[in-house]
PDB file of C-alpha atoms in Angstrom:
ATOM      1  CA  UNK A 787     219.248  95.806 170.103  1.00 60.00           C
ATOM      2  CA  UNK A 788     216.152  96.763 168.699  1.00 64.00           C
ATOM      3  CA  UNK A 789     215.147 100.225 168.244  1.00 71.00           C
ATOM      4  CA  UNK A 790     211.354 101.402 168.282  1.00 70.00           C
ATOM      5  CA  UNK A 791     209.844 103.216 165.454  1.00 76.00           C
ATOM      6  CA  UNK A 792     206.932 105.237 166.479  1.00 74.00           C
ATOM      7  CA  UNK A 793     204.069 104.924 163.906  1.00 78.00           C
ATOM      8  CA  UNK A 794     202.879 108.262 161.810  1.00 82.00           C
ATOM      9  CA  UNK A 795     200.543 110.272 163.885  1.00 89.00           C
ATOM     10  CA  UNK A 796     196.739 108.533 163.071  1.00 91.00           C
ATOM     11  CA  UNK A 797     193.655 110.221 164.140  1.00 94.00           C
ATOM     12  CA  UNK A 798     192.083 109.570 167.495  1.00 94.00           C
ATOM     13  CA  UNK A 799     188.709 107.516 166.317  1.00 94.00           C
ATOM     14  CA  UNK A 800     187.132 109.761 168.632  1.00 94.00           C
ATOM     15  CA  UNK A 801     188.538 112.879 166.316  1.00 93.00           C
ATOM     16  CA  UNK A 802     186.042 113.489 164.168  1.00 91.00           C
ATOM     17  CA  UNK A 803     183.213 114.240 166.932  1.00 91.00           C
ATOM     18  CA  UNK A 804     185.066 117.638 166.966  1.00 89.00           C
ATOM     19  CA  UNK A 805     186.435 118.049 163.615  1.00 93.00           C
ATOM     20  CA  UNK A 806     186.840 116.890 159.999  1.00 94.00           C
ATOM     21  CA  UNK A 807     190.606 116.923 159.718  1.00 94.00           C
ATOM     22  CA  UNK A 808     193.828 118.370 161.792  1.00 94.00           C
ATOM     23  CA  UNK A 809     193.830 121.463 159.941  1.00 94.00           C
ATOM     24  CA  UNK A 810     189.832 121.982 161.976  1.00 95.00           C
ATOM     25  CA  UNK A 811     191.865 121.715 165.049  1.00 95.00           C
ATOM     26  CA  UNK A 812     193.834 125.200 164.249  1.00 94.00           C
ATOM     27  CA  UNK A 813     190.408 126.598 163.763  1.00 94.00           C
ATOM     28  CA  UNK A 814     188.898 125.293 167.109  1.00 92.00           C
ATOM     29  CA  UNK A 815     191.507 126.831 169.161  1.00 94.00           C
ATOM     30  CA  UNK A 816     191.893 130.121 166.941  1.00 94.00           C
ATOM     31  CA  UNK A 817     189.952 132.093 169.288  1.00 94.00           C
ATOM     32  CA  UNK A 818     191.583 130.673 172.400  1.00 93.00           C
ATOM     33  CA  UNK A 819     193.734 134.221 172.854  1.00 93.00           C
ATOM     34  CA  UNK A 820     196.203 134.884 175.409  1.00 93.00           C
ATOM     35  CA  UNK A 821     195.602 138.241 176.961  1.00 91.00           C
ATOM     36  CA  UNK A 822     198.313 140.407 176.973  1.00 92.00           C
ATOM     37  CA  UNK A 823     198.203 141.634 180.667  1.00 92.00           C
ATOM     38  CA  UNK A 824     198.245 138.104 181.510  1.00 92.00           C
ATOM     39  CA  UNK A 825     201.714 136.932 183.560  1.00 94.00           C
ATOM     40  CA  UNK A 826     203.742 135.220 181.459  1.00 96.00           C
ATOM     41  CA  UNK A 827     204.027 132.393 183.804  1.00 96.00           C
ATOM     42  CA  UNK A 828     199.797 131.624 182.772  1.00 96.00           C
ATOM     43  CA  UNK A 829     200.545 132.735 178.831  1.00 96.00           C
ATOM     44  CA  UNK A 830     202.969 129.977 178.543  1.00 97.00           C
ATOM     45  CA  UNK A 831     201.005 127.735 180.665  1.00 97.00           C
ATOM     46  CA  UNK A 832     197.191 128.572 178.709  1.00 96.00           C
ATOM     47  CA  UNK A 833     199.466 127.961 175.299  1.00 96.00           C
ATOM     48  CA  UNK A 834     200.446 124.789 176.388  1.00 97.00           C
ATOM     49  CA  UNK A 835     197.187 123.667 177.109  1.00 97.00           C
ATOM     50  CA  UNK A 836     195.593 125.510 173.049  1.00 96.00           C
ATOM     51  CA  UNK A 837     198.452 122.692 171.858  1.00 96.00           C
ATOM     52  CA  UNK A 838     197.115 120.132 174.326  1.00 97.00           C
ATOM     53  CA  UNK A 839     193.909 120.774 172.457  1.00 96.00           C
ATOM     54  CA  UNK A 840     195.131 120.843 169.269  1.00 96.00           C
ATOM     55  CA  UNK A 841     196.818 116.929 169.613  1.00 96.00           C
ATOM     56  CA  UNK A 842     193.883 115.490 170.698  1.00 95.00           C
ATOM     57  CA  UNK A 843     193.167 115.380 167.222  1.00 95.00           C
ATOM     58  CA  UNK A 844     195.477 112.247 167.681  1.00 95.00           C
ATOM     59  CA  UNK A 845     195.380 111.524 171.019  1.00 94.00           C
ATOM     60  CA  UNK A 846     191.707 112.281 172.494  1.00 94.00           C
ATOM     61  CA  UNK A 847     193.042 112.557 176.587  1.00 95.00           C
ATOM     62  CA  UNK A 848     194.788 115.270 175.582  1.00 96.00           C
ATOM     63  CA  UNK A 849     191.904 117.315 175.299  1.00 95.00           C
ATOM     64  CA  UNK A 850     191.146 116.472 179.472  1.00 96.00           C
ATOM     65  CA  UNK A 851     194.917 117.456 180.013  1.00 97.00           C
ATOM     66  CA  UNK A 852     194.616 120.760 178.397  1.00 97.00           C
ATOM     67  CA  UNK A 853     191.489 121.427 180.571  1.00 96.00           C
ATOM     68  CA  UNK A 854     193.502 120.546 183.410  1.00 96.00           C
ATOM     69  CA  UNK A 855     197.054 122.553 182.410  1.00 95.00           C
ATOM     70  CA  UNK A 856     194.171 125.971 182.009  1.00 95.00           C
ATOM     71  CA  UNK A 857     193.446 125.494 185.818  1.00 96.00           C
ATOM     72  CA  UNK A 858     197.011 126.021 186.436  1.00 96.00           C
ATOM     73  CA  UNK A 859     196.917 128.853 184.814  1.00 94.00           C
ATOM     74  CA  UNK A 860     193.746 130.240 186.657  1.00 94.00           C
ATOM     75  CA  UNK A 861     195.699 129.671 190.001  1.00 94.00           C
ATOM     76  CA  UNK A 862     198.807 131.505 188.588  1.00 93.00           C
ATOM     77  CA  UNK A 863     196.699 134.653 188.347  1.00 92.00           C
ATOM     78  CA  UNK A 864     194.916 134.210 191.095  1.00 92.00           C
ATOM     79  CA  UNK A 865     197.550 134.076 193.143  1.00 91.00           C
ATOM     80  CA  UNK A 866     198.270 137.327 190.910  1.00 90.00           C
ATOM     81  CA  UNK A 867     195.667 139.536 191.511  1.00 90.00           C
ATOM     82  CA  UNK A 868     194.164 138.899 195.178  1.00 91.00           C
ATOM     83  CA  UNK A 869     197.013 140.032 198.063  1.00 87.00           C
ATOM     84  CA  UNK A 870     198.208 137.513 200.674  1.00 85.00           C
ATOM     85  CA  UNK A 871     196.687 134.631 197.663  1.00 75.00           C
ATOM     86  CA  UNK A 872     198.122 130.983 198.839  1.00 68.00           C
ATOM     87  CA  UNK A 873     199.533 131.884 201.970  1.00 71.00           C
TER      88      UNK A 873
END
C-alpha cells in the first residue's frame, strides 16, 4: 500500500490578483469582525467563512465557498431576529 503525500501548499495562480503573499490575506480579512451580539451559531459560521477566505490564497475556489457559507450566517441571524421565521 502506498501513501500519497500532499504537496507543500502552493499559492493559487490567481492569488496575486488580491494579495502579494499569504501574510497579506491576514490584512484582507482583518476587518471582518464578528459582532458580539450575533448568535453563537452564526458567529461560528462567520469565523469559518473568514478562514476560508484567508485560505483562498491557496485554493481560489474557497473564496466562493466563503461567500456561500456567510449566507448561512445571514439566515441564522434572520431566523433569530424575525418572529416565526422559517415556519
